[in-house]
Amino acid sequence: MSDGPRVYVVDDDDAVRRSLRLLLESAGHLVTDYSRADAFLDACGEHCRGCLISDIHMPGLNGLELQSTLEERGIGLPLIMLTGHGDVPAAVRSLKAGALDFIEKPFDPQHLLAQVARALALDASRHAARAEEAHRGALLARLTPREREVVDRVGRGHSNKVVAADLGISERTVELHRGRGMKKLEVRTVAELVRLLDDAGATGGATGA
Amino acid sequence: MPTISADDLKAPGLRQRDAAPRLRALLDAAVDAIITIDQHGIIESVNAATERMFGFTAAELIGSNVKVLMPDPHRALHDDYIQRYLMTGERRIIGIGREVEGRHKDGNVFPVDLAVTEFQANGQRMFMGIIRDISDRRAAEHAAQARLDELAHAGRLADLGVTTSTIAHEVNQPLAAIVSFAHACQRMLAGGRADEAVLRDALSQIAEQGERASAIIARIRGMAKKREGHTEQVSVNDAVDGVLGMLSRQLRFEHVNLDVHLDPELPAVRADRVQVEQVIMNLVMNAVDAMREMTPEARRLVIVSARRDDAVILTVRDTGPGLDDKQADRVFESFYSTKSGGMGIGLSICRSLAESHGGRLWAESTPGDGATFHFELPARS
């Protein structure tokens, strides 16, 4: 299975599954389909990207159980739940548990495709955010403890003189750590440094300070 | 006008000269048609009821073959019937009586009960037929049967209500597949990326799923064919009478002692009459079933209708073994039954019928002291 974004389809009805596959492929999506939720769970892990379309009524693991299993396993694929007549209470439970949308069968294909596009965009932005976070973490991990102490203080707007006094080192040494630190963090200006540290702080990536 | 000979009258104590006019009066007062024929089928005498029933005058009938009073095929075969009897002595109708058809002068055919006796007069074998018009009875039976059919149908409809959601879900599957396949085809054609084999496969899938959907619809139609429910002003008392009328034979057969108290001031309810009757019928039949193990003297069915505030309450109480608290709740669940052969469907349907009318259906019981079911319907005007 390629690691690119895909639309995963889980539905026990062969005709529905095949038609969804053709519909999604006609819109240019890569599709993998499963007739049972457990088969999908066996194949899918945290590496899976894209979105999931699942029927709510299935023998074996049903749509809601699949949703909670994904949640337990930390697989954050945006989920579109397909529901039948009279499934609204279950569909609402699914929404409250974090499903992106529920779509009643028979659905408007345009609407379904629009929701798939939305789900894929959401997954892409989540993925990009995770990638950036990982990148920031990697950059910050390059710093020595002393460099980290210096850039954190510079990032909070302290002058070299204040930082030197604070840390009990010379201004010259502060300048040295600051220059090396910013180079390792791949930032050229203090403004860029501030943004990087803020983003890391916002996602819990910063330490100390 | 011919008269039956006084010789035929075996009543002792009557003087012969009084006997003929007395007999004549007796015959003409009878509600049933009374006809005598000879062994060739020729009518010898008729009474007044014969003229009323068949539309012929006595003068037209006397001397005619009795087969004029019969529709085909009996009309054509009656002479043979008599001959066969005279030759074989094998009784098909004489002394037995059976339901046959009569034919009015205007051609109208109607059901009759016919009893025939044979006698000797003036040394000849004669036959006397006593004929009762049972059109009214037959019509009532037909009406009762039609009502039973209607009730049975309402039962199927209620079953349908329970499974509507399942069936709708089933239809939605092929519909979802059809719209998706069709839309995919459109997109492929619009994008100029249409692979003929893929299109062909999608089209045959569409056709197949269309057939799947119509098979499901046909199944629903088979279940729902007859009628949709409709509401009208319904007298619960009349509904009780109707149901008891329909079940009267069965209640007698089961030796159920009926104790019915219907409030004459009961207001009408807005309801589907057939469904109300269906609920009542179900409660009565459950009561009958529940009492089957009791001695016949102990089988007592109490039905009470009463007004309570803005509602009509019908109470059906039996003297069967009763239900414990848990059973009294659970009897309304689908597929739960206290009967050995019970499906556990009736009361769950009845409760949903009661609720669909804005009413309620509940049970009270003390084990060992019978079960009581209350059926409440709002009496809004």
Coordinates of C-alpha atoms in Angstrom, one line a residue:
Chain A
M1 CA 0.0 0.0 0.0
S2 CA 1.4 3.4 -1.0
D3 CA 1.7 5.9 1.8
G4 CA 0.1 8.7 -0.3
P5 CA -3.4 9.9 0.7
R6 CA -6.2 7.4 -0.2
V7 CA -9.8 7.1 0.3
Y8 CA -10.6 4.0 2.4
V9 CA -14.0 2.5 1.9
V10 CA -15.5 0.0 4.3
D11 CA -19.0 -1.3 3.4
D12 CA -20.3 -4.9 3.5
D13 CA -22.5 -4.3 0.5
D14 CA -20.6 -5.3 -2.6
A15 CA -22.5 -3.1 -5.0
V16 CA -22.3 0.0 -2.9
R17 CA -18.6 -0.6 -2.3
R18 CA -17.8 -1.1 -6.0
S19 CA -19.9 1.9 -7.0
L20 CA -18.2 4.1 -4.5
R21 CA -14.8 2.9 -5.7
L22 CA -15.7 3.8 -9.3
L23 CA -17.1 7.1 -8.3
L24 CA -14.1 8.1 -6.2
E25 CA -11.7 6.9 -8.9
S26 CA -13.6 8.9 -11.5
A27 CA -12.9 11.9 -9.4
G28 CA -9.2 11.0 -9.4
H29 CA -8.8 9.5 -5.9
L30 CA -6.8 6.4 -5.0
V31 CA -9.2 4.0 -3.4
T32 CA -8.8 0.9 -1.2
D33 CA -12.0 -0.9 -0.1
Y34 CA -12.8 -3.5 2.5
S35 CA -16.0 -5.5 3.1
R36 CA -15.3 -5.7 6.8
A37 CA -14.1 -3.3 9.4
D38 CA -11.6 -5.7 10.9
A39 CA -10.0 -6.2 7.6
F40 CA -9.5 -2.5 7.3
L41 CA -8.1 -2.3 10.9
D42 CA -5.6 -5.1 10.1
A43 CA -4.3 -3.2 7.1
C44 CA -4.4 0.3 8.4
G45 CA -2.0 1.9 10.9
E46 CA -0.9 5.4 12.0
H47 CA 0.9 5.7 8.7
C48 CA -2.4 5.7 6.8
R49 CA -3.2 9.0 5.2
G50 CA -6.4 10.2 3.5
C51 CA -9.9 9.6 4.7
L52 CA -12.3 6.8 5.6
I53 CA -15.8 6.3 4.3
S54 CA -17.5 3.7 6.4
D55 CA -21.0 2.2 6.5
I56 CA -22.6 2.4 9.9
H57 CA -24.5 -1.0 9.6
M58 CA -22.1 -3.9 9.1
P59 CA -22.0 -7.4 10.3
G60 CA -19.1 -7.9 12.7
L61 CA -17.6 -4.6 13.8
N62 CA -20.1 -1.9 12.9
G63 CA -19.3 1.7 11.9
L64 CA -19.4 3.1 15.4
E65 CA -17.2 0.3 16.8
L66 CA -14.7 0.9 14.0
Q67 CA -14.7 4.6 14.9
S68 CA -13.9 4.0 18.6
T69 CA -11.2 1.4 17.7
L70 CA -9.5 3.9 15.4
E71 CA -9.7 6.4 18.2
E72 CA -8.1 4.0 20.7
R73 CA -5.3 3.3 18.3
G74 CA -4.7 6.9 17.6
I75 CA -5.5 6.7 13.9
G76 CA -6.8 10.1 13.1
L77 CA -8.3 9.6 9.6
P78 CA -11.1 11.9 8.9
L79 CA -14.3 9.8 8.9
I80 CA -17.4 10.1 6.8
M81 CA -20.1 7.8 8.1
L82 CA -22.6 6.3 5.6
T83 CA -26.0 5.8 7.2
G84 CA -29.3 4.2 6.2
H85 CA -32.9 5.2 6.9
G86 CA -33.6 5.9 10.5
D87 CA -30.0 5.8 11.7
V88 CA -30.0 9.4 12.7
P89 CA -29.4 8.8 16.5
A90 CA -26.4 6.6 15.7
A91 CA -25.2 9.1 13.2
V92 CA -25.3 11.8 15.8
R93 CA -23.4 9.7 18.2
S94 CA -20.8 9.3 15.5
L95 CA -20.6 13.0 14.9
K96 CA -20.2 13.7 18.6
A97 CA -17.3 11.1 18.6
G98 CA -15.6 13.2 16.0
A99 CA -16.8 12.0 12.6
L100 CA -16.4 14.7 10.0
D101 CA -19.9 14.1 8.6
F102 CA -22.6 11.5 8.1
I103 CA -24.2 11.0 4.7
E104 CA -27.5 9.2 4.3
K105 CA -27.9 6.6 1.6
P106 CA -28.8 7.0 -1.1
F107 CA -26.5 10.0 -1.2
D108 CA -25.9 12.8 -3.7
P109 CA -22.6 11.8 -5.3
Q110 CA -21.6 15.5 -5.7
H111 CA -22.1 16.0 -2.0
L112 CA -20.1 12.9 -1.2
L113 CA -17.2 13.9 -3.4
A114 CA -17.2 17.4 -1.9
Q115 CA -17.1 15.9 1.6
V116 CA -14.3 13.6 0.6
A117 CA -12.4 16.6 -0.8
R118 CA -12.9 18.4 2.5
A119 CA -11.8 15.3 4.5
L120 CA -8.6 14.9 2.4
A121 CA -7.8 18.6 2.8
L122 CA -8.3 18.3 6.6
D123 CA -6.0 15.2 6.7
A124 CA -3.4 17.1 4.6
S125 CA -3.4 20.1 6.9
R126 CA -3.2 17.9 9.9
H127 CA -0.4 16.0 8.3
A128 CA 1.4 19.2 7.4
A129 CA 1.0 20.5 11.0
R130 CA 2.4 17.2 12.3
A131 CA 5.3 17.4 9.9
E132 CA 6.1 21.0 10.9
E133 CA 5.9 20.1 14.5
A134 CA 8.2 17.2 13.9
H135 CA 10.6 19.5 12.0
R136 CA 10.6 22.1 14.8
G137 CA 11.3 19.3 17.3
A138 CA 14.2 18.1 15.2
L139 CA 15.6 21.6 14.9
L140 CA 15.4 22.3 18.6
A141 CA 17.0 19.0 19.4
R142 CA 20.2 20.1 17.6
L143 CA 20.8 22.8 20.3
T144 CA 23.2 22.3 23.2
P145 CA 21.6 23.0 26.6
R146 CA 23.5 26.3 26.8
E147 CA 22.5 27.4 23.3
R148 CA 18.8 26.6 24.2
E149 CA 19.0 28.7 27.3
V150 CA 20.4 31.6 25.2
V151 CA 18.0 31.4 22.3
D152 CA 15.0 31.1 24.6
R153 CA 16.0 34.3 26.4
V154 CA 16.7 36.1 23.1
G155 CA 13.4 34.9 21.8
R156 CA 11.7 36.5 24.8
G157 CA 13.2 39.8 23.7
H158 CA 16.1 40.0 26.2
S159 CA 19.3 41.9 25.1
N160 CA 22.6 40.1 25.0
K161 CA 23.7 42.1 28.1
V162 CA 20.7 41.0 30.1
V163 CA 21.1 37.4 29.0
A164 CA 24.8 37.5 29.9
A165 CA 24.0 38.8 33.4
D166 CA 21.2 36.3 33.8
L167 CA 23.3 33.3 32.9
G168 CA 26.5 34.7 34.5
I169 CA 28.5 34.5 31.3
S170 CA 30.1 37.2 29.1
E171 CA 28.3 39.1 26.4
R172 CA 30.8 37.7 23.9
T173 CA 29.9 34.1 24.9
V174 CA 26.1 35.0 24.6
E175 CA 26.8 36.3 21.1
L176 CA 28.6 33.1 20.2
H177 CA 25.8 30.7 21.5
R178 CA 23.2 32.9 19.9
G179 CA 24.8 32.8 16.5
R180 CA 25.4 29.1 16.6
G181 CA 21.9 28.4 17.9
M182 CA 20.1 30.5 15.2
K183 CA 22.2 28.8 12.5
K184 CA 21.2 25.4 13.8
L185 CA 17.5 26.5 13.9
E186 CA 17.8 27.8 10.4
V187 CA 16.5 31.2 11.2
R188 CA 18.1 34.4 10.1
T189 CA 16.3 37.1 12.1
V190 CA 15.1 37.4 15.7
A191 CA 11.6 37.7 14.3
E192 CA 11.9 34.2 12.7
L193 CA 13.3 32.9 15.9
V194 CA 10.4 34.3 17.9
R195 CA 7.8 32.7 15.5
L196 CA 9.6 29.3 15.6
L197 CA 9.7 29.3 19.4
D198 CA 6.1 30.5 19.7
D199 CA 4.9 27.7 17.4
A200 CA 6.9 25.1 19.3
G201 CA 5.5 26.5 22.6
A202 CA 2.0 26.4 21.2
T203 CA 2.3 22.7 20.3
G204 CA 4.2 21.9 23.4
G205 CA 7.6 21.5 21.7
A206 CA 9.5 24.1 23.8
T207 CA 11.3 23.3 27.0
G208 CA 12.7 25.4 29.8
A209 CA 12.0 29.1 29.7
Chain B
M1 CA -105.9 -24.3 -5.2
P2 CA -104.9 -27.8 -4.3
T3 CA -104.6 -28.7 -0.7
I4 CA -102.7 -31.4 1.0
S5 CA -105.0 -34.3 1.8
A6 CA -106.3 -34.6 5.3
D7 CA -105.1 -38.1 5.3
D8 CA -101.6 -36.9 5.6
L9 CA -102.3 -35.2 8.8
K10 CA -101.5 -37.5 11.7
A11 CA -102.4 -35.1 14.4
P12 CA -104.8 -36.9 16.7
G13 CA -107.7 -35.0 18.3
L14 CA -108.5 -32.9 15.2
R15 CA -111.6 -33.6 13.5
Q16 CA -111.0 -34.3 9.8
R17 CA -113.1 -31.5 8.4
D18 CA -111.2 -28.9 10.5
A19 CA -107.8 -30.4 9.5
A20 CA -107.5 -29.1 6.0
P21 CA -108.1 -25.4 6.6
R22 CA -105.9 -25.6 9.7
L23 CA -103.1 -27.2 7.8
R24 CA -103.5 -24.6 5.0
A25 CA -103.2 -21.8 7.5
L26 CA -100.2 -23.4 9.1
L27 CA -98.5 -23.8 5.7
D28 CA -99.2 -20.2 4.6
A29 CA -98.0 -18.8 7.9
A30 CA -94.6 -20.5 7.6
V31 CA -91.6 -18.3 6.8
D32 CA -90.1 -21.2 4.8
A33 CA -91.2 -22.2 1.4
I34 CA -92.9 -25.6 1.5
I35 CA -93.4 -27.5 -1.7
T36 CA -94.7 -30.9 -2.5
I37 CA -93.8 -32.7 -5.7
D38 CA -94.6 -36.1 -7.2
Q39 CA -92.0 -38.7 -8.3
H40 CA -91.7 -37.0 -11.6
G41 CA -90.7 -33.7 -10.1
I42 CA -94.1 -32.1 -10.9
I43 CA -95.2 -29.6 -8.3
E44 CA -98.3 -30.5 -6.5
S45 CA -98.6 -27.8 -3.9
V46 CA -96.8 -24.7 -2.7
N47 CA -97.4 -22.4 0.2
A48 CA -97.5 -18.6 0.3
A49 CA -93.8 -18.3 1.3
T50 CA -92.9 -20.1 -1.9
E51 CA -94.6 -17.4 -4.0
R52 CA -92.8 -14.6 -2.0
M53 CA -89.4 -16.3 -2.2
F54 CA -89.4 -17.3 -5.8
G55 CA -91.6 -14.7 -7.4
F56 CA -93.9 -17.2 -9.2
T57 CA -97.6 -17.4 -8.4
A58 CA -98.9 -20.7 -7.1
A59 CA -100.8 -21.1 -10.4
E60 CA -97.6 -20.8 -12.4
L61 CA -95.9 -23.4 -10.3
I62 CA -98.5 -26.1 -9.8
G63 CA -98.1 -28.7 -12.5
S64 CA -94.6 -27.4 -13.5
N65 CA -91.4 -29.2 -12.9
V66 CA -89.8 -28.1 -9.6
K67 CA -86.5 -27.6 -11.5
V68 CA -87.8 -24.1 -12.6
L69 CA -86.9 -23.1 -9.0
M70 CA -83.3 -24.2 -9.4
P71 CA -80.3 -22.7 -11.2
D72 CA -78.1 -24.8 -13.5
P73 CA -76.5 -27.4 -13.1
H74 CA -79.2 -28.7 -10.8
R75 CA -82.0 -27.5 -13.1
A76 CA -80.7 -29.8 -15.8
L77 CA -80.0 -32.7 -13.6
H78 CA -82.9 -32.7 -11.2
D79 CA -84.9 -35.3 -13.1
D80 CA -81.9 -37.6 -13.0
Y81 CA -81.5 -37.0 -9.3
I82 CA -85.1 -38.2 -8.6
Q83 CA -84.7 -41.2 -10.9
R84 CA -81.5 -42.2 -9.3
Y85 CA -83.1 -42.0 -5.9
L86 CA -86.1 -44.0 -6.9
M87 CA -83.8 -46.7 -8.4
T88 CA -81.1 -46.9 -5.8
G89 CA -82.7 -45.5 -2.7
E90 CA -79.4 -43.7 -2.0
R91 CA -80.1 -40.5 -0.1
R92 CA -78.2 -37.5 -1.1
I93 CA -80.5 -34.9 0.4
I94 CA -83.7 -36.6 1.7
G95 CA -83.7 -36.5 5.5
I96 CA -80.3 -34.9 5.4
G97 CA -80.8 -31.3 4.4
R98 CA -78.1 -29.1 2.8
E99 CA -77.3 -25.7 1.5
V100 CA -78.2 -25.3 -2.2
E101 CA -79.2 -22.5 -4.4
G102 CA -82.6 -21.3 -5.5
R103 CA -83.5 -19.4 -8.6
H104 CA -86.0 -16.5 -8.5
K105 CA -88.3 -15.9 -11.4
D106 CA -86.2 -12.9 -12.3
G107 CA -83.2 -15.2 -12.7
N108 CA -81.6 -14.1 -9.4
V109 CA -79.8 -17.0 -7.7
F110 CA -79.8 -17.1 -3.9
P111 CA -78.6 -19.5 -1.2
V112 CA -81.1 -21.7 0.5
D113 CA -81.3 -24.4 3.2
L114 CA -83.2 -27.3 1.8
A115 CA -84.7 -30.2 3.7
V116 CA -86.7 -32.9 1.9
T117 CA -88.9 -35.7 3.3
E118 CA -90.6 -38.4 1.5
F119 CA -94.2 -39.5 2.1
Q120 CA -97.0 -41.6 0.5
A121 CA -100.3 -40.0 -0.6
N122 CA -103.0 -41.7 -2.5
G123 CA -100.6 -44.6 -3.1
Q124 CA -98.0 -42.4 -4.7
R125 CA -94.5 -41.5 -3.5
M126 CA -94.4 -37.8 -2.9
F127 CA -91.7 -35.5 -1.7
M128 CA -92.0 -32.4 0.5
G129 CA -89.3 -29.7 0.4
I130 CA -88.9 -27.1 3.1
I131 CA -86.7 -24.2 1.8
R132 CA -85.3 -21.4 3.8
D133 CA -83.7 -18.3 2.2
I134 CA -80.3 -17.9 3.9
S135 CA -79.2 -14.8 1.8
D136 CA -79.0 -12.6 4.9
R137 CA -77.2 -15.2 7.0
R138 CA -74.7 -15.8 4.1
A139 CA -74.2 -12.0 3.7
A140 CA -73.5 -11.7 7.4
E141 CA -71.0 -14.6 7.2
H142 CA -69.3 -13.0 4.2
A143 CA -69.1 -9.7 6.0
A144 CA -67.6 -11.3 9.0
Q145 CA -65.1 -13.2 6.9
A146 CA -64.3 -9.9 5.1
R147 CA -63.7 -8.2 8.4
L148 CA -61.4 -11.1 9.5
D149 CA -59.5 -10.8 6.3
E150 CA -59.2 -7.1 6.8
L151 CA -57.9 -7.6 10.4
A152 CA -55.4 -10.2 9.2
H153 CA -54.3 -7.7 6.6
A154 CA -54.0 -5.0 9.3
G155 CA -51.8 -7.4 11.2
R156 CA -49.5 -7.7 8.2
L157 CA -49.5 -3.9 7.9
A158 CA -48.5 -3.5 11.5
D159 CA -45.7 -6.1 10.9
L160 CA -44.7 -3.9 8.0
G161 CA -44.6 -0.8 10.2
V162 CA -42.1 -2.6 12.5
T163 CA -39.9 -3.6 9.6
T164 CA -40.2 -0.4 7.4
S165 CA -36.9 0.9 8.6
T166 CA -35.2 -2.3 7.7
I167 CA -36.7 -2.4 4.3
A168 CA -36.0 1.2 3.5
H169 CA -32.4 0.5 4.5
E170 CA -32.4 -2.4 2.0
V171 CA -33.7 -0.2 -0.8
N172 CA -31.2 2.5 -0.1
Q173 CA -28.3 0.1 -0.8
P174 CA -29.0 -0.5 -4.5
L175 CA -30.1 3.2 -4.9
A176 CA -26.8 4.4 -3.5
A177 CA -25.0 2.0 -5.8
I178 CA -27.0 3.2 -8.8
V179 CA -26.4 6.9 -8.3
S180 CA -22.8 6.3 -7.7
F181 CA -22.2 4.2 -10.8
A182 CA -24.2 6.6 -12.9
H183 CA -22.4 9.6 -11.6
A184 CA -19.0 7.9 -12.1
C185 CA -19.9 7.2 -15.7
Q186 CA -20.9 10.8 -16.3
R187 CA -17.6 12.0 -14.8
M188 CA -15.6 9.6 -17.0
L189 CA -17.4 10.6 -20.1
A190 CA -17.1 14.3 -19.3
G191 CA -13.4 13.9 -18.6
G192 CA -12.8 12.1 -21.9
R193 CA -11.4 9.2 -19.9
A194 CA -14.2 6.7 -20.6
D195 CA -12.9 3.2 -20.9
E196 CA -15.6 1.3 -22.7
A197 CA -15.2 -1.9 -20.7
V198 CA -15.5 0.1 -17.4
L199 CA -18.6 1.9 -18.7
R200 CA -20.2 -1.3 -19.8
D201 CA -19.6 -3.0 -16.5
A202 CA -20.9 0.0 -14.6
L203 CA -24.1 0.1 -16.8
S204 CA -24.7 -3.6 -16.2
Q205 CA -24.3 -3.0 -12.5
I206 CA -26.8 -0.2 -12.7
A207 CA -29.3 -2.5 -14.4
E208 CA -28.7 -5.2 -11.8
Q209 CA -29.1 -2.9 -8.9
G210 CA -32.3 -1.5 -10.4
E211 CA -33.6 -5.0 -10.5
R212 CA -32.5 -5.5 -6.9
A213 CA -34.4 -2.4 -5.8
S214 CA -37.5 -3.3 -7.7
A215 CA -37.5 -6.8 -6.2
I216 CA -37.5 -5.2 -2.7
I217 CA -40.3 -2.8 -3.7
A218 CA -42.3 -5.7 -5.0
R219 CA -41.9 -7.5 -1.7
I220 CA -43.1 -4.4 0.2
R221 CA -46.0 -4.0 -2.2
G222 CA -47.0 -7.6 -1.6
M223 CA -47.2 -6.9 2.1
A224 CA -49.0 -3.6 1.9
K225 CA -51.2 -4.3 -1.0
K226 CA -54.6 -3.7 0.4
R227 CA -55.1 -0.5 2.2
E228 CA -53.6 2.3 4.1
G229 CA -54.9 3.0 7.5
H230 CA -57.4 5.8 7.8
T231 CA -58.9 7.4 10.8
E232 CA -62.6 7.9 11.5
Q233 CA -64.9 8.3 14.5
V234 CA -64.9 4.9 16.1
S235 CA -67.1 3.6 18.9
V236 CA -65.0 1.4 21.1
N237 CA -68.1 -0.3 22.3
D238 CA -69.1 -1.2 18.7
A239 CA -65.6 -2.4 18.1
V240 CA -65.9 -4.7 21.1
D241 CA -69.2 -6.0 19.9
G242 CA -67.8 -6.6 16.4
V243 CA -64.8 -8.5 17.7
L244 CA -67.0 -10.6 20.1
G245 CA -69.4 -11.3 17.2
M246 CA -66.5 -12.5 15.1
L247 CA -65.2 -14.6 17.9
S248 CA -68.5 -15.8 19.3
R249 CA -68.1 -19.4 18.0
Q250 CA -64.6 -19.7 19.3
L251 CA -65.6 -18.3 22.7
R252 CA -68.4 -20.8 22.9
F253 CA -66.1 -23.6 21.8
E254 CA -63.6 -22.6 24.5
H255 CA -66.3 -22.4 27.1
V256 CA -65.4 -18.8 28.0
N257 CA -67.9 -17.1 30.3
L258 CA -68.2 -13.5 29.0
D259 CA -68.8 -10.6 31.3
V260 CA -69.1 -7.5 29.3
H261 CA -69.8 -4.0 30.7
L262 CA -69.8 -1.3 28.1
D263 CA -70.4 2.3 29.2
P264 CA -73.3 3.5 27.0
E265 CA -72.1 7.1 27.4
L266 CA -68.7 6.3 26.0
P267 CA -67.4 9.1 23.6
A268 CA -66.2 8.1 20.2
V269 CA -62.4 8.1 19.5
R270 CA -60.6 9.1 16.3
A271 CA -58.9 6.0 15.2
D272 CA -58.4 3.5 12.5
R273 CA -61.3 1.2 13.2
V274 CA -59.6 -2.0 11.9
Q275 CA -56.5 -1.3 14.1
V276 CA -58.6 -0.8 17.2
E277 CA -60.5 -4.0 16.5
Q278 CA -57.2 -5.7 15.9
V279 CA -55.9 -4.7 19.3
I280 CA -59.1 -5.8 21.0
M281 CA -59.1 -9.1 19.1
N282 CA -55.5 -9.7 20.2
L283 CA -56.3 -9.0 23.9
V284 CA -59.4 -11.3 23.8
M285 CA -57.5 -14.1 22.0
N286 CA -54.6 -13.8 24.5
A287 CA -57.1 -14.0 27.4
V288 CA -58.7 -17.1 25.8
D289 CA -55.3 -18.7 25.3
A290 CA -54.3 -17.8 28.9
M291 CA -57.4 -19.6 30.3
R292 CA -57.1 -22.8 28.4
E293 CA -55.5 -24.6 31.3
M294 CA -58.3 -23.6 33.6
T295 CA -61.5 -25.6 34.2
P296 CA -64.3 -24.4 31.9
E297 CA -66.2 -22.9 35.0
A298 CA -63.1 -20.9 35.9
R299 CA -62.7 -19.3 32.4
R300 CA -64.1 -15.9 32.8
L301 CA -63.4 -13.0 30.4
V302 CA -64.3 -9.6 31.7
I303 CA -64.4 -6.7 29.3
V304 CA -65.2 -3.2 30.6
S305 CA -65.3 0.1 28.7
A306 CA -65.2 3.3 30.6
R307 CA -64.4 7.0 30.2
R308 CA -61.6 8.4 32.3
D309 CA -61.0 12.2 31.9
D310 CA -60.3 12.7 28.2
A311 CA -59.7 9.1 27.4
V312 CA -61.6 5.9 26.8
I313 CA -60.2 2.9 28.6
L314 CA -61.0 -0.6 27.6
T315 CA -60.1 -3.2 30.2
V316 CA -59.8 -6.9 29.3
R317 CA -59.3 -9.2 32.3
D318 CA -58.9 -13.0 32.3
T319 CA -58.8 -15.6 35.0
G320 CA -55.7 -17.4 33.7
P321 CA -52.5 -17.9 35.6
G322 CA -51.6 -14.2 35.4
L323 CA -48.2 -12.6 34.9
D324 CA -45.4 -11.7 37.3
D325 CA -44.1 -8.1 37.3
K326 CA -41.3 -8.8 35.0
Q327 CA -43.5 -10.6 32.5
A328 CA -46.1 -7.8 32.7
D329 CA -43.4 -5.5 31.3
R330 CA -41.8 -7.9 28.9
V331 CA -45.0 -9.2 27.2
F332 CA -44.9 -6.0 25.1
E333 CA -41.4 -6.7 23.8
S334 CA -41.0 -8.2 20.3
F335 CA -40.3 -12.0 20.3
Y336 CA -41.1 -12.4 24.0
S337 CA -44.0 -14.7 24.7
T338 CA -45.4 -16.5 27.8
K339 CA -47.2 -18.9 25.4
S340 CA -45.5 -22.1 24.5
G341 CA -46.1 -21.6 20.8
G342 CA -46.2 -17.8 20.9
M343 CA -44.3 -15.7 18.5
G344 CA -44.2 -12.7 20.8
I345 CA -45.4 -10.4 18.1
G346 CA -49.1 -9.6 18.9
L347 CA -48.7 -7.4 21.9
S348 CA -45.7 -5.6 20.6
I349 CA -47.7 -4.7 17.5
C350 CA -50.7 -3.8 19.7
R351 CA -48.7 -1.5 21.8
S352 CA -47.3 0.3 18.8
L353 CA -50.8 0.5 17.3
A354 CA -52.1 2.0 20.6
E355 CA -49.2 4.5 20.7
S356 CA -49.6 5.4 17.0
H357 CA -53.1 6.5 18.1
G358 CA -51.7 8.6 20.9
G359 CA -52.9 6.0 23.3
R360 CA -51.4 3.4 25.6
L361 CA -51.5 -0.3 26.3
W362 CA -50.3 -1.8 29.6
A363 CA -50.7 -4.9 31.7
E364 CA -51.4 -5.5 35.4
S365 CA -51.3 -8.8 37.0
T366 CA -51.1 -10.7 40.2
P367 CA -49.6 -14.2 39.6
G368 CA -52.4 -16.8 40.1
D369 CA -55.1 -14.2 39.8
G370 CA -55.4 -13.5 36.1
A371 CA -54.0 -10.8 33.9
T372 CA -55.6 -7.4 33.2
F373 CA -54.8 -5.4 30.1
H374 CA -55.8 -1.7 29.7
F375 CA -56.1 -0.2 26.3
E376 CA -56.4 3.6 26.5
L377 CA -57.3 5.9 23.6
P378 CA -57.6 9.7 23.7
A379 CA -61.2 10.8 23.3
R380 CA -60.5 14.2 21.7
S381 CA -63.3 15.5 19.5

